[in-house]
Coordinates of C-alpha atoms in Angstrom, one line a residue:
X1265 CA 114.5 41.4 115.1
X1266 CA 117.7 41.2 116.9
X1267 CA 117.9 42.5 120.5
X1268 CA 119.0 46.2 120.4
X1269 CA 122.1 46.8 122.5
X1270 CA 123.8 49.7 124.1
X1271 CA 127.3 50.5 123.6
X1272 CA 129.6 48.0 125.8
X1273 CA 126.4 46.6 127.5
X1274 CA 123.7 43.9 127.1
X1275 CA 120.2 44.3 125.7
X1276 CA 118.6 47.6 126.0
X1277 CA 115.3 45.9 125.5
X1278 CA 113.8 42.6 126.7
X1279 CA 113.7 40.3 123.8
X1280 CA 110.5 38.5 124.4
X1281 CA 108.3 40.7 126.7
X1282 CA 105.3 38.6 126.3
X1283 CA 106.9 35.6 127.8
X1284 CA 104.3 34.1 130.5
X1285 CA 101.6 36.5 129.9
X1286 CA 98.4 34.7 130.6
X1287 CA 95.8 37.1 132.1
X1288 CA 94.8 40.6 131.7
X1289 CA 96.8 42.0 134.8
X1290 CA 100.1 40.3 133.4
X1291 CA 99.3 41.7 129.8
X1292 CA 99.0 45.1 131.5
X1293 CA 102.4 44.7 133.5
X1294 CA 104.0 43.5 130.4
X1295 CA 102.8 46.5 128.5
X1296 CA 103.9 48.9 131.2
X1297 CA 107.3 47.4 131.4
X1298 CA 107.9 47.8 127.7
X1299 CA 106.5 51.4 127.5
X1300 CA 108.9 52.3 130.4
X1301 CA 111.9 50.5 128.5
X1302 CA 111.1 52.4 125.2
X1303 CA 110.8 55.6 127.2
X1304 CA 114.2 55.1 128.7
X1305 CA 115.8 54.3 125.4
X1306 CA 114.5 57.2 123.2
X1307 CA 117.9 58.8 122.9
X1308 CA 119.7 55.5 122.0
X1309 CA 117.6 54.5 119.0
X1310 CA 116.9 56.1 115.8
X1311 CA 113.6 57.8 115.6
X1312 CA 112.0 55.7 112.9
X1313 CA 113.2 52.7 114.7
X1314 CA 111.8 53.8 118.0
X1315 CA 108.3 54.2 116.4
X1316 CA 108.6 50.6 114.7
X1317 CA 109.2 49.3 118.2
X1318 CA 106.3 51.0 119.8
X1319 CA 104.0 50.1 117.1
X1320 CA 105.3 46.6 117.4
X1321 CA 104.3 46.9 121.1
X1322 CA 100.9 47.7 120.3
X1323 CA 100.5 45.0 117.9
X1324 CA 101.9 42.3 120.2
X1325 CA 99.5 43.6 123.0
X1326 CA 96.6 43.5 120.7
X1327 CA 97.1 40.1 119.4
X1328 CA 97.6 38.5 123.0
X1329 CA 94.4 40.6 124.0
X1330 CA 92.4 38.9 121.3
X1331 CA 93.8 35.6 122.5
X1332 CA 92.7 36.0 126.0
X1333 CA 89.3 37.4 124.8
X1334 CA 88.6 34.3 122.7
X1335 CA 89.8 32.2 125.7
X1336 CA 87.3 34.1 127.8
X1337 CA 84.6 33.7 125.6
X1338 CA 85.1 29.8 125.4
X1339 CA 85.3 29.7 129.3
X1340 CA 81.9 31.5 129.5
X1341 CA 80.1 29.2 126.8
X1342 CA 80.5 31.2 123.6
X1343 CA 82.6 28.9 122.0
X1344 CA 85.2 29.5 119.3
X1345 CA 84.6 32.0 116.8
X1346 CA 82.3 30.6 114.4
X1347 CA 83.8 32.2 111.2
X1348 CA 87.1 33.7 110.3
X1349 CA 87.6 37.3 110.9
X1350 CA 90.4 40.0 110.9
X1351 CA 91.3 42.6 113.5
X1352 CA 92.4 45.9 111.8
X1353 CA 93.5 49.4 113.1
X1354 CA 93.0 52.8 111.7
X1355 CA 94.6 56.4 112.8
X1356 CA 98.1 56.5 113.7
X1357 CA 98.1 52.8 114.3
X1358 CA 97.0 52.1 110.7
X1359 CA 99.9 54.2 109.8
X1360 CA 102.4 52.4 111.8
X1361 CA 103.2 55.9 113.7
X1362 CA 101.2 55.3 117.1
X1363 CA 103.0 56.9 120.2
X1364 CA 103.1 55.2 123.5
X1365 CA 99.6 57.1 124.5
X1366 CA 97.6 56.4 121.5
X1367 CA 94.0 55.5 122.3
X1368 CA 92.0 52.7 120.4
X1369 CA 91.4 53.1 116.5
X1370 CA 90.3 49.8 115.4
X1371 CA 87.8 47.7 113.9
X1372 CA 86.8 44.2 112.7
X1373 CA 86.1 42.5 109.4
X1374 CA 83.9 39.2 109.6
X1375 CA 83.7 36.3 106.9
X1376 CA 80.4 36.2 104.9
X1377 CA 80.1 32.7 105.8
X1378 CA 76.7 31.9 107.2
X1379 CA 76.5 30.8 110.7
X1380 CA 73.5 31.3 113.2
X1381 CA 75.6 32.4 116.0
X1382 CA 77.8 34.8 114.0
X1383 CA 76.2 38.3 115.0
X1384 CA 75.7 37.2 118.5
X1385 CA 79.4 36.0 119.1
X1386 CA 81.0 38.9 117.4
X1387 CA 78.8 41.7 119.1
X1388 CA 80.1 40.2 122.4
X1389 CA 83.4 39.7 121.1
X1390 CA 83.9 43.2 119.9
X1391 CA 82.6 44.7 123.4
X1392 CA 84.9 42.5 125.4
X1393 CA 87.9 42.9 123.4
X1394 CA 87.7 46.9 123.4
X1395 CA 87.3 46.7 127.2
X1396 CA 90.2 44.6 127.7
X1397 CA 92.3 47.0 125.4
X1398 CA 91.2 49.8 127.7
X1399 CA 91.9 47.7 131.0
X1400 CA 95.5 47.2 129.7
X1401 CA 96.1 50.9 128.9
X1402 CA 94.6 52.0 125.7
X1403 CA 91.8 54.8 126.2
X1404 CA 88.6 54.3 124.3
X1405 CA 88.4 56.4 121.2
X1406 CA 86.3 59.4 121.8
X1407 CA 85.1 59.2 118.2
X1408 CA 84.0 55.6 118.8
X1409 CA 86.2 54.0 115.9
X1410 CA 86.3 50.5 117.8
X1411 CA 85.4 47.2 117.2
X1412 CA 82.9 47.3 120.0
X1413 CA 80.8 49.6 117.6
X1414 CA 78.6 48.1 114.8
X1415 CA 79.8 50.7 112.6
X1416 CA 83.3 49.4 112.6
X1417 CA 82.6 45.8 113.2
X1418 CA 81.2 44.3 109.9
X1419 CA 81.1 41.3 107.4
X1420 CA 83.3 42.0 104.4
X1421 CA 80.0 42.3 102.1
X1422 CA 78.8 45.2 104.7
X1423 CA 82.0 46.7 104.5
X1424 CA 82.1 47.0 100.7
X1425 CA 78.4 48.4 101.0
X1426 CA 79.2 50.7 103.4
X1427 CA 82.5 52.0 101.6
X1428 CA 80.1 52.4 98.6
X1429 CA 77.7 54.4 100.5
X1430 CA 80.2 56.9 102.0
X1431 CA 81.7 57.3 98.4
X1432 CA 78.3 58.1 96.9
X1433 CA 77.6 60.8 99.3
X1434 CA 80.8 63.0 99.5
X1435 CA 79.5 65.2 102.2
X1436 CA 82.2 66.0 104.9
X1437 CA 81.3 63.2 107.4
X1438 CA 81.2 60.3 104.9
X1439 CA 84.5 61.4 103.4
X1440 CA 86.1 61.7 106.7
X1441 CA 85.1 58.1 107.4
X1442 CA 86.5 57.0 104.0
X1443 CA 89.9 59.0 104.9
X1444 CA 89.9 57.0 108.3
X1445 CA 89.3 53.9 106.1
X1446 CA 92.2 54.6 103.8
X1447 CA 94.8 54.0 106.9
X1448 CA 93.7 50.6 107.6
X1449 CA 96.0 48.0 108.6
X1450 CA 95.8 44.3 109.3
X1451 CA 96.8 43.0 112.8
X1452 CA 95.5 39.7 113.5
X1453 CA 93.3 36.9 112.0
X1454 CA 92.4 36.4 108.4
X1455 CA 94.7 38.5 106.0
X1456 CA 92.6 37.8 103.1
X1457 CA 89.4 39.7 104.4
X1458 CA 91.8 42.9 105.0
X1459 CA 93.1 42.4 101.5
X1460 CA 89.6 42.3 100.1
X1461 CA 88.8 45.5 102.0
X1462 CA 91.9 47.2 100.6
X1463 CA 91.1 46.0 97.1
X1464 CA 87.5 47.4 97.3
X1465 CA 88.9 50.7 98.7
X1466 CA 91.1 51.3 95.8
X1467 CA 88.7 50.3 93.1
X1468 CA 86.2 52.9 94.7
X1469 CA 89.0 55.6 94.7
X1470 CA 89.6 54.8 91.0
X1471 CA 86.1 54.5 89.6
X1472 CA 84.4 57.4 91.5
X1473 CA 85.4 60.5 89.5
X1474 CA 84.8 63.1 92.3
X1475 CA 86.1 61.1 95.3
X1476 CA 89.6 62.4 94.8
X1477 CA 88.4 65.9 95.1
X1478 CA 86.3 65.6 98.0
X1479 CA 89.1 64.3 99.8
X1480 CA 91.2 67.0 98.9
X1481 CA 88.7 69.4 100.0
X1482 CA 89.1 67.9 103.5
X1483 CA 92.8 67.7 103.2
X1484 CA 93.4 71.5 102.6
X1485 CA 91.5 72.5 105.7
X1486 CA 93.5 73.0 108.7
X1487 CA 93.9 75.9 111.2
X1488 CA 96.8 78.5 110.7
X1489 CA 100.1 77.6 112.3
X1490 CA 102.4 80.4 110.8
X1491 CA 101.2 84.3 110.6
X1492 CA 101.9 86.6 107.7
X1493 CA 105.4 87.4 109.4
X1494 CA 106.5 83.5 109.5
X1495 CA 105.9 83.5 113.4
X1496 CA 104.5 80.5 114.9
X1497 CA 100.9 80.8 115.9
X1498 CA 100.5 79.8 119.5
X1499 CA 97.4 79.0 121.4
X1500 CA 96.1 82.4 123.1
X1501 CA 93.6 81.0 125.5
X1502 CA 92.7 78.1 127.7
X1503 CA 95.1 75.7 129.6
X1504 CA 97.5 75.4 126.5
X1505 CA 97.9 79.1 126.2
X1506 CA 101.4 79.9 124.9
X1507 CA 101.9 76.5 123.5
X1508 CA 101.6 74.6 120.2
X1509 CA 99.4 71.9 119.1
X1510 CA 101.8 69.5 117.3
X1511 CA 99.4 67.1 116.6
X1512 CA 96.7 69.1 114.6
X1513 CA 99.0 72.0 113.7
X1514 CA 101.9 70.1 112.0
X1515 CA 101.6 66.3 112.1
X1516 CA 97.9 65.6 111.0
X1517 CA 98.6 68.2 108.1
X1518 CA 101.7 66.4 106.8
X1519 CA 99.8 62.9 107.3
X1520 CA 96.8 64.3 105.3
X1521 CA 98.8 65.6 102.5
X1522 CA 100.7 62.4 102.1
X1523 CA 97.6 60.4 102.3
X1524 CA 95.8 62.3 99.6
X1525 CA 98.9 62.2 97.2
X1526 CA 99.4 58.6 97.7
X1527 CA 95.7 57.9 97.2
X1528 CA 95.8 60.1 93.7
X1529 CA 98.6 57.9 92.7
X1530 CA 97.0 54.6 93.6
X1531 CA 99.5 53.8 96.4
X1532 CA 98.5 51.2 99.0
X1533 CA 100.9 52.3 101.6
X1534 CA 99.8 53.4 104.9
X1535 CA 102.9 54.9 106.7
X1536 CA 103.4 58.4 106.0
X1537 CA 107.3 58.0 105.4
X1538 CA 106.7 55.3 102.9
X1539 CA 104.1 57.0 101.2
X1540 CA 106.4 60.1 100.6
X1541 CA 109.3 57.9 99.5
X1542 CA 107.1 56.3 96.8
X1543 CA 105.7 59.4 95.9
X1544 CA 109.2 60.5 95.3
X1545 CA 110.3 57.8 93.2
X1546 CA 107.0 58.2 91.2
X1547 CA 107.8 62.3 90.9
X1548 CA 104.3 62.9 91.9
X1549 CA 105.1 66.2 93.3
X1550 CA 108.4 68.5 92.8
X1551 CA 111.3 66.6 94.3
X1552 CA 112.4 69.5 96.6
X1553 CA 108.7 69.5 98.0
X1554 CA 108.4 66.0 98.9
X1555 CA 112.0 66.3 100.6
X1556 CA 110.9 69.1 102.7
X1557 CA 107.8 67.1 103.7
X1558 CA 110.0 64.2 104.6
X1559 CA 112.0 66.5 106.8
X1560 CA 109.1 68.3 108.4
X1561 CA 107.4 64.7 109.1
X1562 CA 110.6 63.8 111.1
X1563 CA 110.4 66.8 113.0
X1564 CA 106.7 66.3 113.7
X1565 CA 107.3 62.7 115.0
X1566 CA 110.3 64.0 117.3
X1567 CA 108.2 66.9 118.5
X1568 CA 105.2 64.9 119.0
X1569 CA 107.0 62.3 121.5
X1570 CA 108.5 65.2 123.4
X1571 CA 105.0 66.8 124.3
X1572 CA 103.9 66.4 128.1
X1573 CA 102.6 62.8 129.1
X1574 CA 100.6 61.9 132.0
X1575 CA 100.7 58.7 133.5
X1576 CA 97.5 57.2 135.4
X1577 CA 98.5 53.9 136.6
X1578 CA 100.2 52.9 133.5
X1579 CA 97.8 54.6 131.0
X1580 CA 99.4 57.3 129.4
X1581 CA 98.0 60.3 127.9
X1582 CA 99.1 63.7 126.1
X1583 CA 97.4 66.7 125.1
X1584 CA 99.6 66.8 121.9
X1585 CA 100.9 70.4 122.9
X1586 CA 104.3 71.6 123.1
X1587 CA 104.4 73.9 126.3
X1588 CA 105.6 77.3 126.5
X1589 CA 108.8 76.4 128.2
X1590 CA 109.8 74.1 125.5
X1591 CA 109.1 76.7 122.7
X1592 CA 111.7 78.9 124.4
X1593 CA 114.3 76.5 123.6
X1594 CA 115.9 77.8 120.4
X1595 CA 116.3 74.5 118.5
X1596 CA 112.8 73.4 119.2
X1597 CA 111.5 76.9 117.7
X1598 CA 113.7 76.6 114.8
X1599 CA 112.6 72.9 113.8
X1600 CA 109.0 74.0 114.4
X1601 CA 109.4 76.9 111.9
X1602 CA 111.1 74.8 109.4
X1603 CA 108.6 72.1 109.7
X1604 CA 105.6 74.4 109.3
X1605 CA 107.2 76.1 106.5
X1606 CA 107.0 72.9 104.5
X1607 CA 103.5 72.4 106.0
X1608 CA 102.4 75.9 104.3
X1609 CA 104.2 75.0 100.9
X1610 CA 102.6 71.7 100.4
X1611 CA 99.1 73.1 101.4
X1612 CA 99.5 76.1 99.0
X1613 CA 100.4 73.3 96.1
X1614 CA 97.0 71.2 97.2
X1615 CA 95.1 74.4 97.5
X1616 CA 96.0 75.3 93.6
X1617 CA 95.1 71.6 92.7
X1618 CA 91.7 72.0 94.3
X1619 CA 91.3 75.5 92.5
X1620 CA 92.1 73.7 89.2
X1621 CA 89.7 71.0 89.7
X1622 CA 86.8 73.2 90.9
X1623 CA 87.0 75.2 87.9
X1624 CA 87.1 72.1 85.8
X1625 CA 83.8 71.1 87.3
X1626 CA 82.2 74.3 86.8

């Protein structure tokens, strides 16, 4: 990518921000410098380009962390990785929509090749890598979706067995895990392993008759965001009273809707805007509805990065809420109503689909 430039000036972002990174401390410094640059140019870079740069930052940090962790393992007598593996990400990172303050959502796919030290090596490797990512600014996932956890660090044959077990169950929790897996994206290592994961996931979705309906049931559940008068439903109690939860009130419902429709039509895209663009070309839903979802999703991305952010020694965090003062701004409230109106329409559409599916089953 060519360096971005401001009007009449030089580059507004450093070209090679990973230059001379050779330790955990220098990696954290490089990440902090880059995130500061990205915060400073929010108004100078188109929205989707900005998110792309943010996610390129996260990928670059993860790739360097892997390199450093492998080096530490070698120095400590564990040797080189005994078999090939892939480092993968889920959640907003898997969709290429992570913010600067996103936490860890990752996993690992390990080759089925036999080696006596394989389990021993990758158990230690996954724990060290997750700890290093935390050290450079990525909080650990509260749901423990991380390569340090055996559930998300498996051989490819173990992954296919686990995906099958989730698909055979179809209760809320297994389906939630499948939904997480649907957003998997390859970041580093053996791409063929990630491709086998993707292919098997697609096969399951096509071959298990009730899986689509189970995902749809999960998709249509979300808290009310507009009342019957079309007013935004704000938080009533707690530290965020008077504010609005952009992440779970607007962003996630749109992500979930786009994911379900993409899976229903056999799309392998993980990025929400790419999913919506392809769905539009396939005429998978009324064109005006998809256009409204695209517009609403851009609003969600803008509002999501405008939430209040805390900086604790370079580790960023956000509640995901727009506070009461921001909601008093006329343009913010207008955009919010527009976006939530689209959320309501697409969810009504999906609820009709679910009622139709449930009637057919009975």
